């Protein structure tokens, strides 16, 4: 793909998944960048002891490469899952909306991990009923964000 003598720097770059996850967690829990933090607990992994609803969990992510003629880097799709036991979808929808606002208020700061966000956007968001027996019905909200990043060092 590259002319002779030009290195493929993408294959040598580090994973951006952990720096992005740390920045998302910070944004959702403490705000920053003009964002308001979520009004619920945010977890990397839900504790084994029962937790109070509502709450958010940093979900699965995917990483791949992106390239143009002059730029290359990593593309990460990160997921935030929202769980609510509210009777109806309002609470989950409000939290999904607030998560989107927090994650789009400004670009995430990844400078401590030698990355910079080149582009970001909301890939999708949704709220769906989630049947749970015998407790009843939960609402599951999902926010999927797409980030294109480059290493800075």
CSV table of C-alpha atoms in Angstrom, one decimal, residues 16-132:
chain,number,residue,atom,x,y,z
A,16,UNK,CA,-6.2,3.4,22.0
A,17,UNK,CA,-8.9,1.5,23.8
A,18,UNK,CA,-7.7,1.9,27.4
A,19,UNK,CA,-6.9,5.7,27.0
A,20,UNK,CA,-10.4,6.3,25.5
A,21,UNK,CA,-12.1,4.2,28.2
A,22,UNK,CA,-10.3,6.2,31.0
A,23,UNK,CA,-11.3,9.5,29.4
A,24,UNK,CA,-14.9,8.4,29.0
A,25,UNK,CA,-15.1,7.2,32.6
A,26,UNK,CA,-13.7,10.6,33.7
A,27,UNK,CA,-16.0,12.6,31.6
A,28,UNK,CA,-19.1,10.6,32.8
A,29,UNK,CA,-18.1,10.7,36.5
A,30,UNK,CA,-16.5,14.1,37.0
A,31,UNK,CA,-17.5,16.1,33.9
A,32,UNK,CA,-14.8,18.2,32.4
A,33,UNK,CA,-14.6,19.8,28.9
A,34,UNK,CA,-17.8,21.7,29.6
A,35,UNK,CA,-19.7,18.5,30.4
A,36,UNK,CA,-22.0,17.7,33.2
A,37,UNK,CA,-21.4,14.3,34.9
A,38,UNK,CA,-24.1,11.6,34.9
A,39,UNK,CA,-26.4,11.5,37.9
A,40,UNK,CA,-25.9,7.8,38.4
A,41,UNK,CA,-23.0,5.5,39.3
A,42,UNK,CA,-20.6,4.6,36.5
A,43,UNK,CA,-18.8,1.2,36.5
A,44,UNK,CA,-16.1,-0.4,34.5
A,45,UNK,CA,-17.5,-3.7,35.8
A,46,UNK,CA,-20.7,-4.0,37.9
A,47,UNK,CA,-19.8,-5.2,41.4
A,48,UNK,CA,-21.0,-8.7,42.4
A,49,UNK,CA,-23.0,-7.2,45.3
A,50,UNK,CA,-26.4,-5.7,44.3
A,51,UNK,CA,-26.1,-2.1,43.1
A,52,UNK,CA,-28.7,0.6,43.1
A,53,UNK,CA,-30.5,1.6,39.8
A,54,UNK,CA,-29.9,3.5,37.6
A,55,UNK,CA,-26.3,2.9,36.7
A,56,UNK,CA,-24.0,3.0,33.7
A,57,UNK,CA,-21.4,0.5,32.6
A,58,UNK,CA,-18.5,1.0,30.2
A,59,UNK,CA,-19.3,-1.7,27.7
A,60,UNK,CA,-17.6,-3.4,24.8
A,61,UNK,CA,-15.4,-1.6,22.3
A,62,UNK,CA,-13.8,-2.4,19.0
A,63,UNK,CA,-10.6,-1.0,17.5
A,64,UNK,CA,-9.3,-0.9,14.0
A,65,UNK,CA,-7.2,1.2,11.7
A,66,UNK,CA,-8.2,4.3,9.7
A,67,UNK,CA,-6.2,6.0,6.9
A,68,UNK,CA,-6.2,8.8,4.4
A,69,UNK,CA,-3.5,9.7,1.9
A,70,UNK,CA,-1.7,11.8,4.6
A,71,UNK,CA,-3.0,10.6,8.0
A,72,UNK,CA,-3.5,7.3,9.8
A,73,UNK,CA,-4.4,6.1,13.2
A,74,UNK,CA,-6.8,4.0,15.3
A,75,UNK,CA,-10.5,4.0,15.2
A,76,UNK,CA,-12.3,2.9,18.4
A,77,UNK,CA,-16.1,2.4,18.8
A,78,UNK,CA,-16.8,2.5,22.5
A,79,UNK,CA,-20.1,1.6,24.2
A,80,UNK,CA,-21.8,2.9,27.3
A,81,UNK,CA,-24.6,0.8,28.7
A,82,UNK,CA,-27.3,2.4,30.9
A,83,UNK,CA,-29.5,0.3,33.2
A,84,UNK,CA,-32.7,1.5,34.8
A,85,UNK,CA,-35.6,-0.1,36.7
A,86,UNK,CA,-37.8,2.9,36.4
A,87,UNK,CA,-41.4,2.1,35.3
A,88,UNK,CA,-41.1,3.5,31.8
A,89,UNK,CA,-38.3,4.7,29.5
A,90,UNK,CA,-38.0,8.3,30.7
A,91,UNK,CA,-35.1,7.7,33.2
A,92,UNK,CA,-33.1,5.6,30.7
A,93,UNK,CA,-33.7,8.0,27.9
A,94,UNK,CA,-32.7,11.0,30.0
A,95,UNK,CA,-29.4,9.2,31.1
A,96,UNK,CA,-28.7,8.2,27.5
A,97,UNK,CA,-29.2,11.8,26.4
A,98,UNK,CA,-27.0,13.2,29.2
A,99,UNK,CA,-24.3,10.7,28.3
A,100,UNK,CA,-24.3,11.8,24.7
A,101,UNK,CA,-24.2,15.5,25.8
A,102,UNK,CA,-21.2,14.7,28.1
A,103,UNK,CA,-19.3,12.8,25.5
A,104,UNK,CA,-19.9,15.4,22.8
A,105,UNK,CA,-19.4,18.5,24.8
A,106,UNK,CA,-15.7,18.6,23.7
A,107,UNK,CA,-13.1,16.2,22.5
A,108,UNK,CA,-11.7,13.8,25.0
A,109,UNK,CA,-8.3,14.6,26.4
A,110,UNK,CA,-6.0,11.7,25.7
A,111,UNK,CA,-2.7,13.6,25.9
A,112,UNK,CA,-1.5,11.8,29.0
A,113,UNK,CA,-1.4,8.6,27.0
A,114,UNK,CA,0.2,10.3,23.9
A,115,UNK,CA,-3.0,10.2,21.7
A,116,UNK,CA,-5.1,13.0,20.2
A,117,UNK,CA,-8.7,12.7,19.0
A,118,UNK,CA,-8.9,13.7,15.3
A,119,UNK,CA,-12.7,13.1,15.0
A,120,UNK,CA,-15.5,11.8,17.1
A,121,UNK,CA,-19.2,11.3,16.8
A,122,UNK,CA,-22.2,9.4,18.0
A,123,UNK,CA,-22.6,6.2,16.1
A,124,UNK,CA,-26.0,5.3,17.7
A,125,UNK,CA,-28.0,5.4,20.9
A,126,UNK,CA,-31.1,3.6,21.9
A,127,UNK,CA,-33.3,2.4,24.8
A,128,UNK,CA,-35.0,-1.0,24.9
A,129,UNK,CA,-36.9,-3.0,27.4
A,130,UNK,CA,-35.0,-5.8,29.0
A,131,UNK,CA,-37.0,-8.6,30.6
A,132,UNK,CA,-35.6,-9.9,33.8
